[in-house]
PDB file of C-alpha atoms in Angstrom:
ATOM      1  CA  MET A  17      -8.237  -8.090  93.474  1.00 34.00           C
ATOM      2  CA  MET A  18     -11.409  -6.635  94.860  1.00 39.00           C
ATOM      3  CA  SER A  19     -11.059  -5.155  98.386  1.00 39.00           C
ATOM      4  CA  ARG A  20     -13.667  -6.128 100.490  1.00 41.00           C
ATOM      5  CA  ARG A  21     -15.186  -4.427 103.870  1.00 42.00           C
ATOM      6  CA  GLY A  22     -16.775  -5.786 106.711  1.00 41.00           C
ATOM      7  CA  SER A  23     -20.372  -5.313 105.538  1.00 43.00           C
ATOM      8  CA  HIS A  24     -19.629  -7.802 102.779  1.00 45.00           C
ATOM      9  CA  PRO A  25     -20.108 -11.378 103.709  1.00 43.00           C
ATOM     10  CA  THR A  26     -17.780 -14.426 103.062  1.00 41.00           C
ATOM     11  CA  PRO A  27     -18.312 -16.812 100.283  1.00 41.00           C
ATOM     12  CA  ALA A  28     -19.687 -19.451 102.820  1.00 35.00           C
ATOM     13  CA  ALA A  29     -22.330 -17.143 104.220  1.00 46.00           C
ATOM     14  CA  VAL A  30     -23.317 -15.744 100.865  1.00 45.00           C
ATOM     15  CA  TYR A  31     -24.424 -18.959  99.370  1.00 38.00           C
ATOM     16  CA  SER A  32     -26.439 -19.989 102.598  1.00 42.00           C
ATOM     17  CA  GLU A  33     -28.812 -16.651 102.332  1.00 59.00           C
ATOM     18  CA  PHE A  34     -32.191 -16.517 101.270  1.00 76.00           C
ATOM     19  CA  GLY A  35     -32.963 -13.898  98.520  1.00 85.00           C
ATOM     20  CA  ALA A  36     -35.695 -12.427 100.977  1.00 90.00           C
ATOM     21  CA  SER A  37     -32.995 -11.759 103.248  1.00 93.00           C
ATOM     22  CA  TYR A  38     -31.542  -9.130 101.077  1.00 96.00           C
ATOM     23  CA  VAL A  39     -34.589  -7.040 102.040  1.00 95.00           C
ATOM     24  CA  GLY A  40     -33.366  -7.180 105.423  1.00 93.00           C
ATOM     25  CA  ARG A  41     -29.808  -5.919 104.281  1.00 94.00           C
ATOM     26  CA  GLY A  42     -31.739  -2.971 102.292  1.00 95.00           C
ATOM     27  CA  PHE A  43     -33.158  -1.751 105.326  1.00 94.00           C
ATOM     28  CA  GLU A  44     -29.809  -1.972 107.280  1.00 93.00           C
ATOM     29  CA  LEU A  45     -27.677  -0.267 104.346  1.00 94.00           C
ATOM     30  CA  ALA A  46     -30.596   2.398 103.398  1.00 93.00           C
ATOM     31  CA  PHE A  47     -30.228   4.032 106.924  1.00 89.00           C
ATOM     32  CA  GLN A  48     -26.452   3.623 107.205  1.00 91.00           C
ATOM     33  CA  LYS A  49     -24.251   6.607 107.981  1.00 89.00           C
ATOM     34  CA  GLY A  50     -23.013   7.847 104.750  1.00 87.00           C
ATOM     35  CA  LEU A  51     -25.877   6.065 102.456  1.00 91.00           C
ATOM     36  CA  ARG A  52     -28.761   7.933 104.192  1.00 88.00           C
ATOM     37  CA  ARG A  53     -28.262  11.237 102.183  1.00 86.00           C
ATOM     38  CA  TYR A  54     -28.435   9.377  98.797  1.00 86.00           C
ATOM     39  CA  ALA A  55     -31.807   7.543  99.829  1.00 88.00           C
ATOM     40  CA  LEU A  56     -33.246  10.731 100.596  1.00 87.00           C
ATOM     41  CA  ILE A  57     -34.582  12.143  97.207  1.00 83.00           C
ATOM     42  CA  PRO A  58     -36.049   8.480  96.266  1.00 82.00           C
ATOM     43  CA  LEU A  59     -37.497   8.322  99.633  1.00 83.00           C
ATOM     44  CA  LEU A  60     -39.385  11.872  99.205  1.00 85.00           C
ATOM     45  CA  ILE A  61     -40.551  10.760  95.800  1.00 81.00           C
ATOM     46  CA  ASN A  62     -42.159   7.790  97.302  1.00 75.00           C
ATOM     47  CA  ILE A  63     -43.969   9.463  99.968  1.00 80.00           C
ATOM     48  CA  VAL A  64     -45.717  11.922  97.607  1.00 80.00           C
ATOM     49  CA  LEU A  65     -46.753   8.978  94.975  1.00 76.00           C
ATOM     50  CA  PHE A  66     -47.783   6.457  97.654  1.00 71.00           C
ATOM     51  CA  SER A  67     -49.993   9.205  99.688  1.00 74.00           C
ATOM     52  CA  VAL A  68     -51.868   9.331  96.628  1.00 74.00           C
ATOM     53  CA  ALA A  69     -51.875   5.294  95.952  1.00 69.00           C
ATOM     54  CA  ILE A  70     -52.799   4.754  99.573  1.00 69.00           C
ATOM     55  CA  TYR A  71     -56.082   7.173  99.265  1.00 73.00           C
ATOM     56  CA  ALA A  72     -56.789   5.360  95.921  1.00 70.00           C
ATOM     57  CA  ILE A  73     -56.370   2.153  97.397  1.00 68.00           C
ATOM     58  CA  PHE A  74     -58.816   2.746 100.442  1.00 69.00           C
ATOM     59  CA  HIS A  75     -61.277   4.370  98.426  1.00 71.00           C
ATOM     60  CA  TYR A  76     -61.731   1.929  95.388  1.00 71.00           C
ATOM     61  CA  THR A  77     -60.648  -1.788  96.608  1.00 68.00           C
ATOM     62  CA  THR A  78     -63.800  -2.470  98.546  1.00 68.00           C
ATOM     63  CA  VAL A  79     -66.095  -1.612  95.575  1.00 73.00           C
ATOM     64  CA  TRP A  80     -63.773  -3.663  93.103  1.00 70.00           C
ATOM     65  CA  VAL A  81     -63.422  -6.739  95.146  1.00 68.00           C
ATOM     66  CA  SER A  82     -67.200  -6.804  95.486  1.00 72.00           C
ATOM     67  CA  ASP A  83     -67.774  -6.476  91.941  1.00 75.00           C
ATOM     68  CA  PHE A  84     -65.168  -9.084  91.097  1.00 70.00           C
ATOM     69  CA  LEU A  85     -66.968 -11.443  93.681  1.00 69.00           C
ATOM     70  CA  ALA A  86     -70.393 -10.855  92.095  1.00 75.00           C
ATOM     71  CA  TRP A  87     -68.909 -11.597  88.680  1.00 76.00           C
ATOM     72  CA  LEU A  88     -68.327 -15.257  89.750  1.00 70.00           C
ATOM     73  CA  PRO A  89     -70.627 -18.052  88.523  1.00 75.00           C
ATOM     74  CA  GLU A  90     -72.724 -19.745  90.985  1.00 74.00           C
ATOM     75  CA  TRP A  91     -70.939 -23.068  90.827  1.00 72.00           C
ATOM     76  CA  LEU A  92     -67.736 -21.035  91.973  1.00 69.00           C
ATOM     77  CA  ARG A  93     -69.293 -19.374  94.911  1.00 66.00           C
ATOM     78  CA  TRP A  94     -67.649 -21.815  97.480  1.00 69.00           C
ATOM     79  CA  LEU A  95     -64.310 -20.329  96.457  1.00 67.00           C
ATOM     80  CA  GLU A  96     -65.275 -16.976  97.807  1.00 67.00           C
ATOM     81  CA  ILE A  97     -63.658 -17.624 101.396  1.00 71.00           C
ATOM     82  CA  ILE A  98     -60.083 -18.417  99.317  1.00 72.00           C
ATOM     83  CA  LEU A  99     -60.711 -15.853  96.839  1.00 66.00           C
ATOM     84  CA  TRP A 100     -61.395 -12.568  99.240  1.00 67.00           C
ATOM     85  CA  PRO A 101     -58.142 -12.207 100.900  1.00 72.00           C
ATOM     86  CA  LEU A 102     -56.440 -13.312  97.602  1.00 71.00           C
ATOM     87  CA  VAL A 103     -58.301 -10.525  95.303  1.00 68.00           C
ATOM     88  CA  ILE A 104     -57.795  -8.040  97.997  1.00 67.00           C
ATOM     89  CA  LEU A 105     -54.056  -8.579  98.155  1.00 68.00           C
ATOM     90  CA  THR A 106     -53.963  -8.449  94.512  1.00 68.00           C
ATOM     91  CA  VAL A 107     -55.804  -5.231  94.125  1.00 67.00           C
ATOM     92  CA  VAL A 108     -53.588  -3.839  96.663  1.00 65.00           C
ATOM     93  CA  LEU A 109     -50.399  -5.216  94.806  1.00 65.00           C
ATOM     94  CA  LEU A 110     -51.687  -3.979  91.604  1.00 67.00           C
ATOM     95  CA  PHE A 111     -51.790  -0.507  92.740  1.00 67.00           C
ATOM     96  CA  ALA A 112     -48.610  -0.852  94.626  1.00 61.00           C
ATOM     97  CA  LEU A 113     -46.970  -1.931  91.278  1.00 63.00           C
ATOM     98  CA  THR A 114     -48.293   1.007  89.320  1.00 70.00           C
ATOM     99  CA  PHE A 115     -47.440   3.553  91.522  1.00 69.00           C
ATOM    100  CA  THR A 116     -43.868   2.074  92.275  1.00 66.00           C
ATOM    101  CA  SER A 117     -43.453   2.312  88.344  1.00 72.00           C
ATOM    102  CA  VAL A 118     -44.169   5.803  88.266  1.00 78.00           C
ATOM    103  CA  ALA A 119     -41.994   6.488  91.365  1.00 75.00           C
ATOM    104  CA  ASN A 120     -39.024   4.464  89.893  1.00 75.00           C
ATOM    105  CA  ILE A 121     -39.449   6.360  86.425  1.00 81.00           C
ATOM    106  CA  ILE A 122     -39.169   9.791  88.374  1.00 83.00           C
ATOM    107  CA  ALA A 123     -36.434   8.456  90.903  1.00 83.00           C
ATOM    108  CA  SER A 124     -34.336   6.430  88.332  1.00 85.00           C
ATOM    109  CA  PRO A 125     -31.262   8.675  88.101  1.00 86.00           C
ATOM    110  CA  PHE A 126     -31.203   8.946  91.798  1.00 89.00           C
ATOM    111  CA  ASN A 127     -31.934   5.419  92.315  1.00 90.00           C
ATOM    112  CA  SER A 128     -28.726   4.611  90.067  1.00 90.00           C
ATOM    113  CA  PHE A 129     -26.541   6.917  92.234  1.00 89.00           C
ATOM    114  CA  LEU A 130     -27.703   5.099  95.368  1.00 93.00           C
ATOM    115  CA  ALA A 131     -26.806   1.958  93.991  1.00 94.00           C
ATOM    116  CA  GLU A 132     -23.624   2.940  93.045  1.00 93.00           C
ATOM    117  CA  LYS A 133     -22.908   4.355  96.463  1.00 93.00           C
ATOM    118  CA  VAL A 134     -23.762   1.145  97.857  1.00 95.00           C
ATOM    119  CA  GLU A 135     -21.824  -1.005  95.696  1.00 95.00           C
ATOM    120  CA  ALA A 136     -18.839   1.027  96.682  1.00 94.00           C
ATOM    121  CA  ARG A 137     -19.782   0.612 100.378  1.00 94.00           C
ATOM    122  CA  LEU A 138     -19.846  -2.993  99.991  1.00 94.00           C
ATOM    123  CA  THR A 139     -16.852  -3.643  97.860  1.00 94.00           C
ATOM    124  CA  GLY A 140     -14.438  -1.094  98.913  1.00 91.00           C
ATOM    125  CA  ILE A 141     -13.732   0.204  95.453  1.00 88.00           C
ATOM    126  CA  ALA A 142     -14.772   3.925  94.888  1.00 79.00           C
ATOM    127  CA  PRO A 143     -16.623   4.778  91.331  1.00 75.00           C
ATOM    128  CA  ALA A 144     -15.657   7.874  89.476  1.00 66.00           C
ATOM    129  CA  ASP A 145     -16.686  10.745  91.054  1.00 59.00           C
ATOM    130  CA  ASN A 146     -18.559  12.773  88.649  1.00 61.00           C
ATOM    131  CA  GLY A 147     -20.890  14.695  91.225  1.00 58.00           C
ATOM    132  CA  VAL A 148     -23.910  16.612  90.051  1.00 59.00           C
ATOM    133  CA  ALA A 149     -22.698  16.710  86.593  1.00 64.00           C
ATOM    134  CA  GLY A 150     -22.314  12.843  86.022  1.00 63.00           C
ATOM    135  CA  LEU A 151     -25.743  12.272  87.458  1.00 63.00           C
ATOM    136  CA  VAL A 152     -27.517  14.874  84.838  1.00 71.00           C
ATOM    137  CA  LYS A 153     -25.457  13.202  81.992  1.00 73.00           C
ATOM    138  CA  ASP A 154     -26.753   9.711  83.065  1.00 74.00           C
ATOM    139  CA  ILE A 155     -30.367  11.085  82.988  1.00 78.00           C
ATOM    140  CA  PRO A 156     -30.928  10.167  79.334  1.00 81.00           C
ATOM    141  CA  ARG A 157     -29.759   6.524  79.743  1.00 83.00           C
ATOM    142  CA  THR A 158     -31.247   5.703  83.040  1.00 84.00           C
ATOM    143  CA  LEU A 159     -34.586   7.191  81.468  1.00 83.00           C
ATOM    144  CA  GLY A 160     -34.086   4.876  78.549  1.00 87.00           C
ATOM    145  CA  ARG A 161     -33.536   1.953  80.652  1.00 91.00           C
ATOM    146  CA  GLU A 162     -36.763   2.416  82.614  1.00 87.00           C
ATOM    147  CA  LEU A 163     -38.604   2.259  79.054  1.00 88.00           C
ATOM    148  CA  GLN A 164     -36.571  -0.726  78.096  1.00 92.00           C
ATOM    149  CA  LYS A 165     -38.238  -2.397  81.340  1.00 92.00           C
ATOM    150  CA  LEU A 166     -41.714  -1.117  80.734  1.00 88.00           C
ATOM    151  CA  VAL A 167     -41.544  -2.528  77.150  1.00 92.00           C
ATOM    152  CA  TYR A 168     -40.780  -5.920  78.810  1.00 95.00           C
ATOM    153  CA  PHE A 169     -43.252  -5.359  81.718  1.00 92.00           C
ATOM    154  CA  ILE A 170     -46.571  -4.136  79.790  1.00 89.00           C
ATOM    155  CA  PRO A 171     -47.426  -7.054  77.653  1.00 93.00           C
ATOM    156  CA  ARG A 172     -46.446  -9.641  80.129  1.00 94.00           C
ATOM    157  CA  SER A 173     -48.452  -8.020  82.776  1.00 90.00           C
ATOM    158  CA  ILE A 174     -51.240  -7.858  80.493  1.00 90.00           C
ATOM    159  CA  GLY A 175     -51.358 -11.558  79.826  1.00 94.00           C
ATOM    160  CA  PHE A 176     -50.867 -12.571  83.789  1.00 92.00           C
ATOM    161  CA  LEU A 177     -53.727  -9.866  84.327  1.00 85.00           C
ATOM    162  CA  LEU A 178     -55.940 -11.932  82.252  1.00 90.00           C
ATOM    163  CA  LEU A 179     -54.996 -15.035  84.069  1.00 91.00           C
ATOM    164  CA  LEU A 180     -55.701 -13.082  87.325  1.00 84.00           C
ATOM    165  CA  LEU A 181     -59.294 -12.241  86.020  1.00 80.00           C
ATOM    166  CA  PHE A 182     -60.250 -15.689  84.286  1.00 86.00           C
ATOM    167  CA  VAL A 183     -58.226 -18.399  86.141  1.00 87.00           C
ATOM    168  CA  PRO A 184     -59.393 -17.965  90.040  1.00 79.00           C
ATOM    169  CA  VAL A 185     -56.488 -18.898  92.471  1.00 84.00           C
ATOM    170  CA  ILE A 186     -54.089 -19.993  89.932  1.00 91.00           C
ATOM    171  CA  GLY A 187     -54.069 -16.414  88.318  1.00 88.00           C
ATOM    172  CA  GLN A 188     -54.090 -14.981  91.487  1.00 86.00           C
ATOM    173  CA  ILE A 189     -51.004 -17.021  92.367  1.00 90.00           C
ATOM    174  CA  LEU A 190     -49.276 -16.398  88.944  1.00 93.00           C
ATOM    175  CA  TRP A 191     -49.606 -12.777  89.441  1.00 89.00           C
ATOM    176  CA  LEU A 192     -48.008 -12.519  92.683  1.00 89.00           C
ATOM    177  CA  LEU A 193     -45.005 -14.339  91.369  1.00 93.00           C
ATOM    178  CA  TRP A 194     -45.095 -12.051  88.401  1.00 94.00           C
ATOM    179  CA  GLY A 195     -45.067  -9.282  90.731  1.00 90.00           C
ATOM    180  CA  GLY A 196     -42.098 -10.452  92.470  1.00 93.00           C
ATOM    181  CA  TRP A 197     -40.147 -11.064  89.380  1.00 96.00           C
ATOM    182  CA  MET A 198     -40.938  -7.449  88.373  1.00 93.00           C
ATOM    183  CA  MET A 199     -39.755  -6.003  91.619  1.00 93.00           C
ATOM    184  CA  THR A 200     -36.552  -7.993  91.180  1.00 96.00           C
ATOM    185  CA  ILE A 201     -35.832  -6.649  87.761  1.00 96.00           C
ATOM    186  CA  GLN A 202     -36.752  -3.102  88.436  1.00 93.00           C
ATOM    187  CA  TYR A 203     -34.319  -2.929  91.433  1.00 94.00           C
ATOM    188  CA  ALA A 204     -31.397  -5.355  90.526  1.00 96.00           C
ATOM    189  CA  ASP A 205     -31.107  -3.303  87.375  1.00 95.00           C
ATOM    190  CA  TYR A 206     -29.613  -0.190  88.845  1.00 95.00           C
ATOM    191  CA  ALA A 207     -26.439  -2.035  89.603  1.00 95.00           C
ATOM    192  CA  PHE A 208     -26.402  -3.731  86.470  1.00 96.00           C
ATOM    193  CA  ASP A 209     -27.129  -0.525  84.510  1.00 93.00           C
ATOM    194  CA  ASN A 210     -24.477   1.373  85.933  1.00 92.00           C
ATOM    195  CA  HIS A 211     -21.790  -1.157  84.656  1.00 92.00           C
ATOM    196  CA  LYS A 212     -23.753  -0.918  81.384  1.00 91.00           C
ATOM    197  CA  VAL A 213     -24.601  -4.846  81.455  1.00 95.00           C
ATOM    198  CA  PRO A 214     -27.242  -5.386  78.737  1.00 94.00           C
ATOM    199  CA  PHE A 215     -30.969  -5.701  79.695  1.00 95.00           C
ATOM    200  CA  ARG A 216     -30.917  -9.186  78.380  1.00 95.00           C
ATOM    201  CA  GLN A 217     -27.933 -10.305  80.091  1.00 96.00           C
ATOM    202  CA  MET A 218     -29.061  -8.679  83.276  1.00 96.00           C
ATOM    203  CA  ARG A 219     -32.442 -11.000  83.093  1.00 96.00           C
ATOM    204  CA  MET A 220     -30.529 -14.269  82.230  1.00 96.00           C
ATOM    205  CA  SER A 221     -28.170 -13.593  85.268  1.00 96.00           C
ATOM    206  CA  LEU A 222     -31.159 -13.029  87.569  1.00 96.00           C
ATOM    207  CA  GLY A 223     -32.940 -16.168  86.125  1.00 95.00           C
ATOM    208  CA  LYS A 224     -29.958 -18.449  87.001  1.00 94.00           C
ATOM    209  CA  ARG A 225     -30.848 -17.452  90.586  1.00 94.00           C
ATOM    210  CA  GLN A 226     -34.474 -17.613  90.030  1.00 92.00           C
ATOM    211  CA  GLY A 227     -35.505 -18.932  93.785  1.00 93.00           C
ATOM    212  CA  LYS A 228     -33.359 -16.028  95.342  1.00 94.00           C
ATOM    213  CA  SER A 229     -34.697 -13.691  92.866  1.00 95.00           C
ATOM    214  CA  LEU A 230     -38.365 -14.507  93.160  1.00 94.00           C
ATOM    215  CA  SER A 231     -38.330 -14.564  96.920  1.00 94.00           C
ATOM    216  CA  PHE A 232     -36.604 -11.025  97.283  1.00 96.00           C
ATOM    217  CA  GLY A 233     -39.058  -9.687  94.551  1.00 95.00           C
ATOM    218  CA  VAL A 234     -42.259 -11.148  96.202  1.00 94.00           C
ATOM    219  CA  VAL A 235     -41.069  -9.762  99.680  1.00 94.00           C
ATOM    220  CA  VAL A 236     -40.558  -6.438  98.440  1.00 94.00           C
ATOM    221  CA  ALA A 237     -43.546  -6.274  96.439  1.00 89.00           C
ATOM    222  CA  PHE A 238     -45.706  -7.373  99.765  1.00 89.00           C
ATOM    223  CA  LEU A 239     -44.123  -4.742 101.748  1.00 90.00           C
ATOM    224  CA  ALA A 240     -44.566  -2.226  98.996  1.00 81.00           C
ATOM    225  CA  SER A 241     -48.261  -2.967  99.333  1.00 77.00           C
ATOM    226  CA  ILE A 242     -48.476  -1.932 103.205  1.00 80.00           C
ATOM    227  CA  PRO A 243     -49.202   1.683 104.062  1.00 70.00           C
ATOM    228  CA  ILE A 244     -46.395   3.511 105.828  1.00 77.00           C
ATOM    229  CA  VAL A 245     -43.972   0.644 104.990  1.00 84.00           C
ATOM    230  CA  ASN A 246     -43.925   1.310 101.363  1.00 77.00           C
ATOM    231  CA  LEU A 247     -42.706   4.882 101.927  1.00 78.00           C
ATOM    232  CA  ILE A 248     -39.318   3.758 102.328  1.00 88.00           C
ATOM    233  CA  MET A 249     -39.421   0.798  99.949  1.00 88.00           C
ATOM    234  CA  ILE A 250     -37.736   2.261  96.812  1.00 88.00           C
ATOM    235  CA  PRO A 251     -34.605   3.123  98.683  1.00 92.00           C
ATOM    236  CA  VAL A 252     -34.577   0.024 100.703  1.00 95.00           C
ATOM    237  CA  ALA A 253     -34.973  -2.096  97.719  1.00 95.00           C
ATOM    238  CA  VAL A 254     -32.460  -0.648  95.643  1.00 95.00           C
ATOM    239  CA  CYS A 255     -29.882  -1.056  98.492  1.00 96.00           C
ATOM    240  CA  GLY A 256     -31.011  -4.738  98.898  1.00 96.00           C
ATOM    241  CA  ALA A 257     -30.863  -5.694  95.360  1.00 97.00           C
ATOM    242  CA  THR A 258     -27.702  -3.897  94.924  1.00 96.00           C
ATOM    243  CA  ALA A 259     -26.188  -6.136  97.809  1.00 96.00           C
ATOM    244  CA  PHE A 260     -27.501  -9.133  95.979  1.00 96.00           C
ATOM    245  CA  TRP A 261     -25.542  -7.999  92.614  1.00 96.00           C
ATOM    246  CA  VAL A 262     -22.443  -7.716  94.825  1.00 95.00           C
ATOM    247  CA  ASP A 263     -22.799 -11.010  96.436  1.00 94.00           C
ATOM    248  CA  HIS A 264     -23.995 -13.325  93.639  1.00 94.00           C
ATOM    249  CA  MET A 265     -23.778 -11.593  89.939  1.00 95.00           C
ATOM    250  CA  ARG A 266     -20.811  -9.064  90.090  1.00 94.00           C
ATOM    251  CA  ALA A 267     -18.155 -11.109  89.388  1.00 93.00           C
ATOM    252  CA  GLU A 268     -19.666 -13.053  86.445  1.00 93.00           C
ATOM    253  CA  ASN A 269     -20.797 -10.059  84.619  1.00 93.00           C
ATOM    254  CA  LEU A 270     -17.552  -7.793  85.042  1.00 88.00           C
ATOM    255  CA  HIS A 271     -14.876  -9.369  83.056  1.00 70.00           C
TER     256      HIS A 271
END
């Protein structure tokens, strides 16, 4: 029988939670004593890369938004009031997703380690203590898993990007939902991969909880687009997604 500590919710509480609430859980866990030090390296990586992203966003967004709206045919000019905020949000989200992907590749071994420690905190089950040697040994596997995610993300992102560019309003909405799905897969996968759950099985498990998965990912994607807040989102999202795994998916994936 798996032991549980006070931070782990009861079954009744678990199923009343919205997926987006796990973002709040992530903020709570990432700064808890005993977990803060494991969040430090992903946090520092995020600060460096998102500093570059913030500069790029402010430098290019206005130009790109103006060019996109100028591209619209005359009969769609009435959509400008609706499209302006949507296009700005989309451009910002595009930058956030791009730089988050780069940051996650670099930080993936440390994110896996953080997910392991969070899971141990929530379940009371201590992982095998392999220390730095174990972290180094797992680097090829964790980087391979990141590449597997990119192979899944890139062709689908191209398809949604085409919809974004050529199907006003609907394209923007679908792009935002796709961004949320990517964020959920990205951060939930660390806990799955720590237990060597196959990538396809992970996607199916998240798909069974599509509402929770999308609401979690969309909120993460939105917060990752906000300057300053985005600097802490990688460790927060890893912690929140790991709590989501523990509460809803751990039991069915570990036999």
